[in-house]
PDB file of N, CA, C and O in Angstrom:
ATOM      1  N   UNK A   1       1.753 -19.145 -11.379  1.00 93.00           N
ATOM      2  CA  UNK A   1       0.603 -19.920 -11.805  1.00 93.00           C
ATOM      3  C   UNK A   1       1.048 -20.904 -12.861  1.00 93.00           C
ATOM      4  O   UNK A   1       1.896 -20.596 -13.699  1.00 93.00           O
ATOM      5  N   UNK A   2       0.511 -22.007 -12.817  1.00 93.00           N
ATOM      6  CA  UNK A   2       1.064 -23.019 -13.549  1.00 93.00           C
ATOM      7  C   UNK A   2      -0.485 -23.847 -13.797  1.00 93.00           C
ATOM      8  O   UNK A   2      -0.553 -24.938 -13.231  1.00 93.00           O
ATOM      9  N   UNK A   3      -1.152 -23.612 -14.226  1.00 93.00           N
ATOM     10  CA  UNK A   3      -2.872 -23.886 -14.961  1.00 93.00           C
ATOM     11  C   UNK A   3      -3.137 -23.294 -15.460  1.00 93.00           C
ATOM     12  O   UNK A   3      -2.568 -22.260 -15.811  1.00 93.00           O
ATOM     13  N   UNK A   4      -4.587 -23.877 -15.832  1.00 96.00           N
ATOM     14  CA  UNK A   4      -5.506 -22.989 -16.970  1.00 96.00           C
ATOM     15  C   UNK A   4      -7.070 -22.361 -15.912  1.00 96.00           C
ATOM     16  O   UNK A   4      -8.069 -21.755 -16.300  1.00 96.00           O
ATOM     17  N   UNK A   5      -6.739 -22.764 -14.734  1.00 96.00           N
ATOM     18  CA  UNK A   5      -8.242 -22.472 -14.285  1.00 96.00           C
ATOM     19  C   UNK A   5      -7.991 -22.905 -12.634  1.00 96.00           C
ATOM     20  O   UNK A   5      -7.254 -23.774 -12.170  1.00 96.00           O
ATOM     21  N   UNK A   6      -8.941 -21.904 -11.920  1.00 96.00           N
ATOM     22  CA  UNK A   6      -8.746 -21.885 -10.385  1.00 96.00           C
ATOM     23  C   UNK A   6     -10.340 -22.382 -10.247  1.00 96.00           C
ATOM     24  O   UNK A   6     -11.417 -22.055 -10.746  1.00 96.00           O
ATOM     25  N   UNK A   7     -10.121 -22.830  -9.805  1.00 97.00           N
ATOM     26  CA  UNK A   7     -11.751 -23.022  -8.769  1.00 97.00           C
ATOM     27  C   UNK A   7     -11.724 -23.216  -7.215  1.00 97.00           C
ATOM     28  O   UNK A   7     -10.774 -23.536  -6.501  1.00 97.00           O
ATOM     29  N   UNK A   8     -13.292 -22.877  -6.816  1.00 97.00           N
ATOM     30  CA  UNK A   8     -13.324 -22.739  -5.553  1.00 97.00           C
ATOM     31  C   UNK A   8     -14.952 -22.630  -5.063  1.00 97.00           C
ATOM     32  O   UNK A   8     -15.930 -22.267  -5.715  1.00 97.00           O
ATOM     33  N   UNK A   9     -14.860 -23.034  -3.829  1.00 96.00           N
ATOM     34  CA  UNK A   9     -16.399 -22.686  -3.344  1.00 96.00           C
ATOM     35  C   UNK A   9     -16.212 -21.253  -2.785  1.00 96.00           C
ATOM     36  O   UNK A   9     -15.161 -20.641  -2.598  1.00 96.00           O
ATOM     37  N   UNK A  10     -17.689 -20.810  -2.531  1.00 94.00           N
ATOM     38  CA  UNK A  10     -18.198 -19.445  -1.822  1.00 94.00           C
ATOM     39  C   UNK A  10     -18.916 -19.247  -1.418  1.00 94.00           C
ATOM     40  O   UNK A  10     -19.801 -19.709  -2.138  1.00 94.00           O
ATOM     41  N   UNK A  11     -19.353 -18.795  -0.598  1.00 91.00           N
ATOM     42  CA  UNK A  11     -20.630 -19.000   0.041  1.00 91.00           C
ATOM     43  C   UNK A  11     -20.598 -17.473   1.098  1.00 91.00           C
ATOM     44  O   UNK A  11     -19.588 -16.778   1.213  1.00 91.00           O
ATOM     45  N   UNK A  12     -21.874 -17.195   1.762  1.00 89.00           N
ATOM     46  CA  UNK A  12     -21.647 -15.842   1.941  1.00 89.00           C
ATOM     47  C   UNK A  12     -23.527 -14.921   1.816  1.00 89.00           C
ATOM     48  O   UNK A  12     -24.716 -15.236   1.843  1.00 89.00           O
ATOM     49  N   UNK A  13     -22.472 -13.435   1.650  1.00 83.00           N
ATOM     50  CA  UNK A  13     -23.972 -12.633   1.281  1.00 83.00           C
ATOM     51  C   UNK A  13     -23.408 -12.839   0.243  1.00 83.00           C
ATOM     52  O   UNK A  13     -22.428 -13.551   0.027  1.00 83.00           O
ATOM     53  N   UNK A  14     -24.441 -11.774  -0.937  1.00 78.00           N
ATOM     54  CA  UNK A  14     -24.190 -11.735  -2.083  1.00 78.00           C
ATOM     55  C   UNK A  14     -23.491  -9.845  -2.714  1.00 78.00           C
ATOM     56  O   UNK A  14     -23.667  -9.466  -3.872  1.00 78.00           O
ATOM     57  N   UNK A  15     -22.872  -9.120  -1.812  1.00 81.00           N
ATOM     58  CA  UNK A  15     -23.029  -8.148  -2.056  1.00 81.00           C
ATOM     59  C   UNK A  15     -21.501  -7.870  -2.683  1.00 81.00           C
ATOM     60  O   UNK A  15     -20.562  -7.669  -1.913  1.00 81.00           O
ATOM     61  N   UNK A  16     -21.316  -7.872  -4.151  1.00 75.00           N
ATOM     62  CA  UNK A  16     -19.902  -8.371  -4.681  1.00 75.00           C
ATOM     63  C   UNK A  16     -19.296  -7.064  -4.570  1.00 75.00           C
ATOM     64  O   UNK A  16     -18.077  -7.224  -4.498  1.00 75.00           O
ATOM     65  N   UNK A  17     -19.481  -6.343  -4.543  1.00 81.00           N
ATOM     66  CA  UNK A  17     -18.221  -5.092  -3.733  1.00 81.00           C
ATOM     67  C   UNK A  17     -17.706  -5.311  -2.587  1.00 81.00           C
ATOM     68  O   UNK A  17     -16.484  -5.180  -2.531  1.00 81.00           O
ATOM     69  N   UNK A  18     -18.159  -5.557  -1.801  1.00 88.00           N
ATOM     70  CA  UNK A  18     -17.922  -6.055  -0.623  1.00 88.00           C
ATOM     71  C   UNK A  18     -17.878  -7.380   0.118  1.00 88.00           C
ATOM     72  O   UNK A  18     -17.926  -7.524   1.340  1.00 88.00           O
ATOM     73  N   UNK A  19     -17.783  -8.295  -0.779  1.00 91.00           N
ATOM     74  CA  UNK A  19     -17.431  -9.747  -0.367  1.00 91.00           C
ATOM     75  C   UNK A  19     -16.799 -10.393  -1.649  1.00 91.00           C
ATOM     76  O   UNK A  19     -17.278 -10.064  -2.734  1.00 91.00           O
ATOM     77  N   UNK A  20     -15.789 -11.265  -1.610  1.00 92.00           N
ATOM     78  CA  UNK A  20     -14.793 -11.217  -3.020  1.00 92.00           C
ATOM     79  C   UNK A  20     -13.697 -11.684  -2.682  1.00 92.00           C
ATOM     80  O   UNK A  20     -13.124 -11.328  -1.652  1.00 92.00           O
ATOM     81  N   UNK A  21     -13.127 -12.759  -3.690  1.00 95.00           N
ATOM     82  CA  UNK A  21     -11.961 -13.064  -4.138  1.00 95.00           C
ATOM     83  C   UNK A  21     -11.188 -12.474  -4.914  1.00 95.00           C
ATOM     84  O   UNK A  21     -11.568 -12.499  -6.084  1.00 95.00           O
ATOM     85  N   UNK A  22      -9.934 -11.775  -4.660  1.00 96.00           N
ATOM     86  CA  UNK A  22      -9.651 -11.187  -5.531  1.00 96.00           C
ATOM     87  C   UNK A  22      -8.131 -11.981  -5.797  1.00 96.00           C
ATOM     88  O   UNK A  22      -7.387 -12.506  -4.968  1.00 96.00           O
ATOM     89  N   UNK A  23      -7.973 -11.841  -7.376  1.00 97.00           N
ATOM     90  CA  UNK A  23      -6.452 -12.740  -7.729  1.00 97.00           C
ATOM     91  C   UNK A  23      -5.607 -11.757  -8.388  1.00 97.00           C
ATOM     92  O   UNK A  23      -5.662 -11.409  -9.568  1.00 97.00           O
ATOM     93  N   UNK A  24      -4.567 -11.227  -7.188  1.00 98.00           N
ATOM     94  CA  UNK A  24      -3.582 -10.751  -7.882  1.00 98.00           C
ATOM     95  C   UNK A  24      -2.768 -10.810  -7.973  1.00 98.00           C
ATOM     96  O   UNK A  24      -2.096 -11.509  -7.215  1.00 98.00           O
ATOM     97  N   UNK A  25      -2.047  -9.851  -9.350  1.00 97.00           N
ATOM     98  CA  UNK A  25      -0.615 -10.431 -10.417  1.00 97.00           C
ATOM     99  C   UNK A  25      -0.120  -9.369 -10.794  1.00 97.00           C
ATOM    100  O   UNK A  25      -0.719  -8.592 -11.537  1.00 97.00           O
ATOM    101  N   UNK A  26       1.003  -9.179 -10.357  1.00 94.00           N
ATOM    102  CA  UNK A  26       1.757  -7.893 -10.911  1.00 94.00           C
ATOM    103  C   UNK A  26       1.348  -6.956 -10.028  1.00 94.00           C
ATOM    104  O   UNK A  26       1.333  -5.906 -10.670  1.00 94.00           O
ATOM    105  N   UNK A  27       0.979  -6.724  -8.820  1.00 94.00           N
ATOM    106  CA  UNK A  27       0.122  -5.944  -8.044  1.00 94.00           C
ATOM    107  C   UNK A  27      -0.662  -5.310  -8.494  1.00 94.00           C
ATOM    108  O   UNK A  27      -0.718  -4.131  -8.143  1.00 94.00           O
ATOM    109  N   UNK A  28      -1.329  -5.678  -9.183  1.00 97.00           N
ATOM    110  CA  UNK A  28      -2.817  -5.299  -9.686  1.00 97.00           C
ATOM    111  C   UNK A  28      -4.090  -6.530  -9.937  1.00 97.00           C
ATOM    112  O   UNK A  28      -3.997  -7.548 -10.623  1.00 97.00           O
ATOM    113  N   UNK A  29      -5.146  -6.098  -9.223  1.00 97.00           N
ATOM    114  CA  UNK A  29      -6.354  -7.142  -9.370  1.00 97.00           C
ATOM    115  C   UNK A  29      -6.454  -7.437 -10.881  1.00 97.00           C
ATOM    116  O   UNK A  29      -6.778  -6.583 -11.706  1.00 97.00           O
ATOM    117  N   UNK A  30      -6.094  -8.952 -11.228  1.00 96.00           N
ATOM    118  CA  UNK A  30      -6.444  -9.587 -12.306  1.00 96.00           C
ATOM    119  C   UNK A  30      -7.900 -10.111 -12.789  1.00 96.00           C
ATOM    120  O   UNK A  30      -8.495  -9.952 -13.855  1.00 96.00           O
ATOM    121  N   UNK A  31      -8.160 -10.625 -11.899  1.00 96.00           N
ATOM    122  CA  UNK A  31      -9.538 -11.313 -11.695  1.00 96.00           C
ATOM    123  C   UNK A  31     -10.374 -11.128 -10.517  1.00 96.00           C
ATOM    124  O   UNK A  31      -9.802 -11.281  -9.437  1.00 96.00           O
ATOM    125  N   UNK A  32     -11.732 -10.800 -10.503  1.00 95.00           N
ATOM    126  CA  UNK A  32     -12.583 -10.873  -8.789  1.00 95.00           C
ATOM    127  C   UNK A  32     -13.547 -12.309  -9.271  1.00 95.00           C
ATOM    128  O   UNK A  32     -14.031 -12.630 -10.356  1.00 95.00           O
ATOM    129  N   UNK A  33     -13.553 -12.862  -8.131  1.00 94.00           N
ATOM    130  CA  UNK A  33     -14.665 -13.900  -7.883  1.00 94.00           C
ATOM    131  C   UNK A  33     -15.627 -13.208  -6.698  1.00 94.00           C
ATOM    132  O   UNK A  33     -15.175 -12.789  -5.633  1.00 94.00           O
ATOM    133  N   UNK A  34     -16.841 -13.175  -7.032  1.00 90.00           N
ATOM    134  CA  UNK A  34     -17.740 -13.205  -6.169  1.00 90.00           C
ATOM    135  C   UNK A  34     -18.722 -14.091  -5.600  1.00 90.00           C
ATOM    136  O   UNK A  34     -18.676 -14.955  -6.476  1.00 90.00           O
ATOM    137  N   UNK A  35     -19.596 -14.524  -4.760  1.00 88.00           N
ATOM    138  CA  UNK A  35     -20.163 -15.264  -4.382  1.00 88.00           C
ATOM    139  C   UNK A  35     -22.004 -15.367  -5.354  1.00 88.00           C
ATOM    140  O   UNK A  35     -22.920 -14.572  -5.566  1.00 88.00           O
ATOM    141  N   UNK A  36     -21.773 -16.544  -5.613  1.00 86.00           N
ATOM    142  CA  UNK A  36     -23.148 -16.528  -6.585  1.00 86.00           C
ATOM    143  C   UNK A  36     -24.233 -16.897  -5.940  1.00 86.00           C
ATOM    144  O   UNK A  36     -24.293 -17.522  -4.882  1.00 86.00           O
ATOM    145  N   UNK A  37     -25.484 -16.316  -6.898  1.00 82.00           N
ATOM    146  CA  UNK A  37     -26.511 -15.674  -6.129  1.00 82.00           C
ATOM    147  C   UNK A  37     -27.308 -17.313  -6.260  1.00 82.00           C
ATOM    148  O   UNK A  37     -27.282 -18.116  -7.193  1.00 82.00           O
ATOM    149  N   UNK A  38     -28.053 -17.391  -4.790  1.00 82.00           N
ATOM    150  CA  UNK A  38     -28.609 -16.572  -4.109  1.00 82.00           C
ATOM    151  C   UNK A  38     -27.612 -15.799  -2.748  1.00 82.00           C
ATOM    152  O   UNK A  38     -28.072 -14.845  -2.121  1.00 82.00           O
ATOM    153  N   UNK A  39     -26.568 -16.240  -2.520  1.00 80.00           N
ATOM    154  CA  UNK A  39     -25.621 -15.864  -1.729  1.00 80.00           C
ATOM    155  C   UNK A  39     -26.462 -17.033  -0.296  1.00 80.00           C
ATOM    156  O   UNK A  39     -27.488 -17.680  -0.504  1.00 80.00           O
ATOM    157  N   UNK A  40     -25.885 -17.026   0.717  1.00 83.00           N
ATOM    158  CA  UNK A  40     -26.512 -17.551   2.001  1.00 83.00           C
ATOM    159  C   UNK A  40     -24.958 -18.924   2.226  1.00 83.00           C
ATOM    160  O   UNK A  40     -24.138 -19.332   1.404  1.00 83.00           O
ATOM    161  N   UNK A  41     -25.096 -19.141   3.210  1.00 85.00           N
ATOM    162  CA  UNK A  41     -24.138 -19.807   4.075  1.00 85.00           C
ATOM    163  C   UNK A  41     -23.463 -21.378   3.151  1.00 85.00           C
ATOM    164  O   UNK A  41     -22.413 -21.996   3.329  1.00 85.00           O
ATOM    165  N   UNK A  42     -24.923 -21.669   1.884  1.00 89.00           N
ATOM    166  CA  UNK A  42     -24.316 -23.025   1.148  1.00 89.00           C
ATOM    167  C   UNK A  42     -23.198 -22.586   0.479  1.00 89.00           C
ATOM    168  O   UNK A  42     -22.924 -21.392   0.601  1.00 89.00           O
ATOM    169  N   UNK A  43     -22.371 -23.398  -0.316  1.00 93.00           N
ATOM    170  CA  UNK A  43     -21.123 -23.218  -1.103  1.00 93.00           C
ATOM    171  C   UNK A  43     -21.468 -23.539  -2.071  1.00 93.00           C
ATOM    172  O   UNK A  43     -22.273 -24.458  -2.218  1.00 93.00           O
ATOM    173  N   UNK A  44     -20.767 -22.624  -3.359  1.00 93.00           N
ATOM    174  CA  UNK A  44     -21.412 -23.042  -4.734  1.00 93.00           C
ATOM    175  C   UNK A  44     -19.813 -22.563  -5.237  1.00 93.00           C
ATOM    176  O   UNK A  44     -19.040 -21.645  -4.961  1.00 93.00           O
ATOM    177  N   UNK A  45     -19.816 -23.802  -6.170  1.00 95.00           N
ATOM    178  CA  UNK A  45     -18.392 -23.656  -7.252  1.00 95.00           C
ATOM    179  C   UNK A  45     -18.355 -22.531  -8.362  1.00 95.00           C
ATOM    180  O   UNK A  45     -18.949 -22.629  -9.436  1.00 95.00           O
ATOM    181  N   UNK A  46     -17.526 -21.365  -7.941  1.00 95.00           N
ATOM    182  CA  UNK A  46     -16.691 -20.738  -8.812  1.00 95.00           C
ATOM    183  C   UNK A  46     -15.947 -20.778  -9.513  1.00 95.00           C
ATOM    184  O   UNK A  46     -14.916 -21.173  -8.968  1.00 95.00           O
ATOM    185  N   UNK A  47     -15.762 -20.515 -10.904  1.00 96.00           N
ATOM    186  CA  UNK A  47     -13.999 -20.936 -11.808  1.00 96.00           C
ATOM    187  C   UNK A  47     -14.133 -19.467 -12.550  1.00 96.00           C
ATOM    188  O   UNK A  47     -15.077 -18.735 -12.846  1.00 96.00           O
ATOM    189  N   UNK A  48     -12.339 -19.402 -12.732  1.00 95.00           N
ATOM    190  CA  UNK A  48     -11.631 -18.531 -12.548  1.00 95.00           C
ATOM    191  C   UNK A  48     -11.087 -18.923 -13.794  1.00 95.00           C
ATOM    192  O   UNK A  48     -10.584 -20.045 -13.748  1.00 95.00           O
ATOM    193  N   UNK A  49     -11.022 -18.322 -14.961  1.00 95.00           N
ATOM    194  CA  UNK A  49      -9.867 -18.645 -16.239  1.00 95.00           C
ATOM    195  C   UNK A  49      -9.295 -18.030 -16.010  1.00 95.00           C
ATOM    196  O   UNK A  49      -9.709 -16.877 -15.890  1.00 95.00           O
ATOM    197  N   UNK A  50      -7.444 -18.436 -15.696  1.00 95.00           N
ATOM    198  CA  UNK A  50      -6.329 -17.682 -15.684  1.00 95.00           C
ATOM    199  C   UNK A  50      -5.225 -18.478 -16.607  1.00 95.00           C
ATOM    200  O   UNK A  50      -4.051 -18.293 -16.287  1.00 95.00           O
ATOM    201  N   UNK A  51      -5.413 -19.094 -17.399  1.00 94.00           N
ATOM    202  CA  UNK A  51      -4.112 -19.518 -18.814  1.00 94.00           C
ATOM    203  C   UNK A  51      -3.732 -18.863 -19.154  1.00 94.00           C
ATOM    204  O   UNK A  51      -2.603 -19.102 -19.582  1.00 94.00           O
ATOM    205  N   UNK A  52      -4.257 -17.410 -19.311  1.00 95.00           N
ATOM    206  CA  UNK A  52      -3.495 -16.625 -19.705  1.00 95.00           C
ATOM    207  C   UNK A  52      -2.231 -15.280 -18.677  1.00 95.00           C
ATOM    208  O   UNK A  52      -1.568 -14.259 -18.862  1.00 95.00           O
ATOM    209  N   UNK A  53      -2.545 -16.106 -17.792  1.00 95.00           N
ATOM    210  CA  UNK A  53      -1.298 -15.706 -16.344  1.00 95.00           C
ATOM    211  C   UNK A  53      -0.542 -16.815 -16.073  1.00 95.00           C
ATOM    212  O   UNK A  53       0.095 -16.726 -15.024  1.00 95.00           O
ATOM    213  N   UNK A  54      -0.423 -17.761 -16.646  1.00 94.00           N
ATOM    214  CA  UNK A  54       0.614 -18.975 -16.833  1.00 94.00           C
ATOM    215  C   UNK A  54       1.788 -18.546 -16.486  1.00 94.00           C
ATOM    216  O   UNK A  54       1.955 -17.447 -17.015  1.00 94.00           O
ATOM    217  N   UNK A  55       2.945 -18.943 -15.686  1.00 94.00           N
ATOM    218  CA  UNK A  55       4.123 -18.642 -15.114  1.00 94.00           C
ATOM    219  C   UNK A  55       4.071 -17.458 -14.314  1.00 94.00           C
ATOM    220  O   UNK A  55       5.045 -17.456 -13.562  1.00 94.00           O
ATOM    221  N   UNK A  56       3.321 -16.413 -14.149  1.00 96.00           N
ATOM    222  CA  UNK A  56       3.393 -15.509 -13.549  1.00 96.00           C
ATOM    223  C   UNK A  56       2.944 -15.846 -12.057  1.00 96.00           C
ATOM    224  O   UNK A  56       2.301 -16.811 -11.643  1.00 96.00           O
ATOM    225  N   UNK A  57       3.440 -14.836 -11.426  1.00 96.00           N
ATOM    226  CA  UNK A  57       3.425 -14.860  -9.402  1.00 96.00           C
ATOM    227  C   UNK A  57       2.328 -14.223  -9.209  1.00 96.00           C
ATOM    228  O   UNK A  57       2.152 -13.088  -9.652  1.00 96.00           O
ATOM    229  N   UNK A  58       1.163 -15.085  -8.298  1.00 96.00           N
ATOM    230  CA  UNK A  58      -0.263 -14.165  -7.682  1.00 96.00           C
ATOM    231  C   UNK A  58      -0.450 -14.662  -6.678  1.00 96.00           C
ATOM    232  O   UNK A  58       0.153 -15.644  -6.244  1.00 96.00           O
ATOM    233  N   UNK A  59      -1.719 -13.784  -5.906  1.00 96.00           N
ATOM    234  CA  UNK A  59      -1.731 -14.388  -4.395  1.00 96.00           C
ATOM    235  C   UNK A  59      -3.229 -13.819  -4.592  1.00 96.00           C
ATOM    236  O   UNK A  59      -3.572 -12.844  -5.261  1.00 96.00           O
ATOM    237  N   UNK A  60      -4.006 -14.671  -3.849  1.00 96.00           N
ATOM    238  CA  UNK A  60      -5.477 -14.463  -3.477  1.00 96.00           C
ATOM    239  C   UNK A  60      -5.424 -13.834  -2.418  1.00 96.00           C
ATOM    240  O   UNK A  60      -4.646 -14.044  -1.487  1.00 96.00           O
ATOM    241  N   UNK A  61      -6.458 -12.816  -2.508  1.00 97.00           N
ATOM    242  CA  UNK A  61      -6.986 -12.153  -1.217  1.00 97.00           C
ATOM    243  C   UNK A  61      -8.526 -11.769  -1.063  1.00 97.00           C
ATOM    244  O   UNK A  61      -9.378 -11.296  -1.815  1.00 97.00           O
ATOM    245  N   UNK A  62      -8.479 -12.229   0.372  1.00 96.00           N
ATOM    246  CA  UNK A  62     -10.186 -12.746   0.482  1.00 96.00           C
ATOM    247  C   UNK A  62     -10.546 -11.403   1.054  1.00 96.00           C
ATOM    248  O   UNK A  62      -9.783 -10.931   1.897  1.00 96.00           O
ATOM    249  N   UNK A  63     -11.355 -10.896   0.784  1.00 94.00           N
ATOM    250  CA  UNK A  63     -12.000  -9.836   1.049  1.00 94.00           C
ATOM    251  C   UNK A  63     -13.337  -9.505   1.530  1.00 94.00           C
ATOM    252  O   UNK A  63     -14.248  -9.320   0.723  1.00 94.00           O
ATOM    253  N   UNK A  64     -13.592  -9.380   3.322  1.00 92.00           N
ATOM    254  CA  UNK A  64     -14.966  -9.113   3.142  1.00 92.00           C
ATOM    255  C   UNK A  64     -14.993  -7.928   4.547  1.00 92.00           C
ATOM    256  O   UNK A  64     -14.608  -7.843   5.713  1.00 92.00           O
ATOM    257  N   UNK A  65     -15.825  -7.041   3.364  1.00 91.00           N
ATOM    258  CA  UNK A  65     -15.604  -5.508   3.734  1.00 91.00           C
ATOM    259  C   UNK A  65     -17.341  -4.855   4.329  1.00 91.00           C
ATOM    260  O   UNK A  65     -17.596  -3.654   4.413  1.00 91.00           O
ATOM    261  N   UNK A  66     -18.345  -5.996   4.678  1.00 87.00           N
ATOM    262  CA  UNK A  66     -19.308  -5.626   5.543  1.00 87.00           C
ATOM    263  C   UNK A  66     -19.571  -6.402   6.861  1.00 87.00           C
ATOM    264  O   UNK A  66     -19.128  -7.492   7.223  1.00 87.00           O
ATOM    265  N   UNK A  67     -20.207  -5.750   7.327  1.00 86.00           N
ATOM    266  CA  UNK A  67     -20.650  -5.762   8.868  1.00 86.00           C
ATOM    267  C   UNK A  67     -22.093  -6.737   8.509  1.00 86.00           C
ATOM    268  O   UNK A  67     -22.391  -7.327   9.547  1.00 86.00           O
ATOM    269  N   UNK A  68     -22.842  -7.004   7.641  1.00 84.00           N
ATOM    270  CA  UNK A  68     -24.201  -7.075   7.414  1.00 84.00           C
ATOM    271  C   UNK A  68     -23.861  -9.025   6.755  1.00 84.00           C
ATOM    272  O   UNK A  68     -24.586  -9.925   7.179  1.00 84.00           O
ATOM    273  N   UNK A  69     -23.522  -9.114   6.458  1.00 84.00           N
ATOM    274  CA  UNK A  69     -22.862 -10.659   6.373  1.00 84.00           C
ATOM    275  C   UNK A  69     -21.318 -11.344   5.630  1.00 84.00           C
ATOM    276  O   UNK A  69     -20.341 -10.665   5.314  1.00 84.00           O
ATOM    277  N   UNK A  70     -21.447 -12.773   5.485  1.00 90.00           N
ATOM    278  CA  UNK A  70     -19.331 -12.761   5.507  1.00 90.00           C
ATOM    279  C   UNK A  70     -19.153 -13.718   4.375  1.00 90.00           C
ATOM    280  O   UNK A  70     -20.053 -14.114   3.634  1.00 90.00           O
ATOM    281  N   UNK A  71     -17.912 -14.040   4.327  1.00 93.00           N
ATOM    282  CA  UNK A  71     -17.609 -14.899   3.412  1.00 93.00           C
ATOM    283  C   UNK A  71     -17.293 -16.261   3.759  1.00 93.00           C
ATOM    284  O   UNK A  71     -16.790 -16.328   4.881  1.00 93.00           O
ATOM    285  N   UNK A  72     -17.431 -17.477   3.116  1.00 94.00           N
ATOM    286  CA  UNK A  72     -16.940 -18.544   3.071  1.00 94.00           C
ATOM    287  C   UNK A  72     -16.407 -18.751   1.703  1.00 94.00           C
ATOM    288  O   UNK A  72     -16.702 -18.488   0.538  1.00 94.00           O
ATOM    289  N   UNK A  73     -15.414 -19.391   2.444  1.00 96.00           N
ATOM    290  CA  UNK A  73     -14.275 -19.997   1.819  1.00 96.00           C
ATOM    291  C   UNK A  73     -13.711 -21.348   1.507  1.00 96.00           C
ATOM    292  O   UNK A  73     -13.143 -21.802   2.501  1.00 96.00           O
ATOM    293  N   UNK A  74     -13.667 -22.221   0.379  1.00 96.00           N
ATOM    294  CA  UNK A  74     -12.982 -23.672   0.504  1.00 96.00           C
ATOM    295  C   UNK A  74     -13.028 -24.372  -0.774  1.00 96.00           C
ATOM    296  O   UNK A  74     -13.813 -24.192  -1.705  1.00 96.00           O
ATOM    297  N   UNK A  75     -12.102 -25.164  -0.678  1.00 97.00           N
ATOM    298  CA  UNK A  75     -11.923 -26.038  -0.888  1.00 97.00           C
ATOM    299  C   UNK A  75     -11.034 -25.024  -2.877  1.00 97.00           C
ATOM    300  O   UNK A  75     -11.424 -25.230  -4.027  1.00 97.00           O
ATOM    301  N   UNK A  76     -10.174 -24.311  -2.528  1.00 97.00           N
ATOM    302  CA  UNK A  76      -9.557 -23.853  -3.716  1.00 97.00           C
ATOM    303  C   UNK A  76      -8.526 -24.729  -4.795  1.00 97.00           C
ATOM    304  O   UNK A  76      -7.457 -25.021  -4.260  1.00 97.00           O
ATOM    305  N   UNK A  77      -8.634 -25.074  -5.851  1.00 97.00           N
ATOM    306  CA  UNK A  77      -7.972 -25.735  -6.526  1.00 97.00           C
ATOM    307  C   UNK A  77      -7.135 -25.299  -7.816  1.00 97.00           C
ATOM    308  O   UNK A  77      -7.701 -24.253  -8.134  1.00 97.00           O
ATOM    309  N   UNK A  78      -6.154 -25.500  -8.697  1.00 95.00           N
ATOM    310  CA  UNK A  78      -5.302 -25.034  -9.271  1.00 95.00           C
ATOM    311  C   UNK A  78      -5.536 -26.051 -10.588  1.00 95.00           C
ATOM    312  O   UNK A  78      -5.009 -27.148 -10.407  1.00 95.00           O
ATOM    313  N   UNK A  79      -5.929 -25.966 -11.326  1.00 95.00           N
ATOM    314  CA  UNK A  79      -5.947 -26.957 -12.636  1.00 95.00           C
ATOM    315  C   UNK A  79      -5.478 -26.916 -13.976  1.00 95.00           C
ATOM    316  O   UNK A  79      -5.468 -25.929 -14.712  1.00 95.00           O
ATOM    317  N   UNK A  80      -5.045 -28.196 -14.260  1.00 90.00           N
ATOM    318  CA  UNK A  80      -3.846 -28.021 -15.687  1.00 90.00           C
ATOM    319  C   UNK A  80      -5.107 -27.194 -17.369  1.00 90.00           C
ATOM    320  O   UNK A  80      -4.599 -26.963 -18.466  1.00 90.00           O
TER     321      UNK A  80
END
């Protein structure tokens, strides 16, 4: 990681155990993003403070763990 802040859209249900961005570092979940409410199919911008994971190695993993509705995903960005 080389920023101070991730952002991203989401869109989705709203049920944050089970629908989620998760950013991890060191193999352990650093940060979850979930989809903000009201949840439903529009995309709404998420940010993520991670400056303080500066140089360190992570990988997002999108997670959606119901049958009852899903996730969207886009437009993720990396910022100084």
């Amino acid at each position: 990681l080389d920023g101070a802040r991730l952002t991203m859209l989401l869109g989705g249900g709203t049920d944050a155990s089970k629908l989620r961005v998760e950013l991890w570092v060191d193999d352990a979940i650093a940060n979850i993003a979930s989809v903000p409410s009201p949840g439903g199919d529009s995309l709404r911008p998420v940010a993520i403070e991670i400056g303080n994971l500066r140089g360190k190695r992570a990988r997002l993993v999108l997670v959606d763990d119901t049958k009852a509705a899903h996730l969207n995903v886009d437009d993720i960005w990396l910022w100084e």
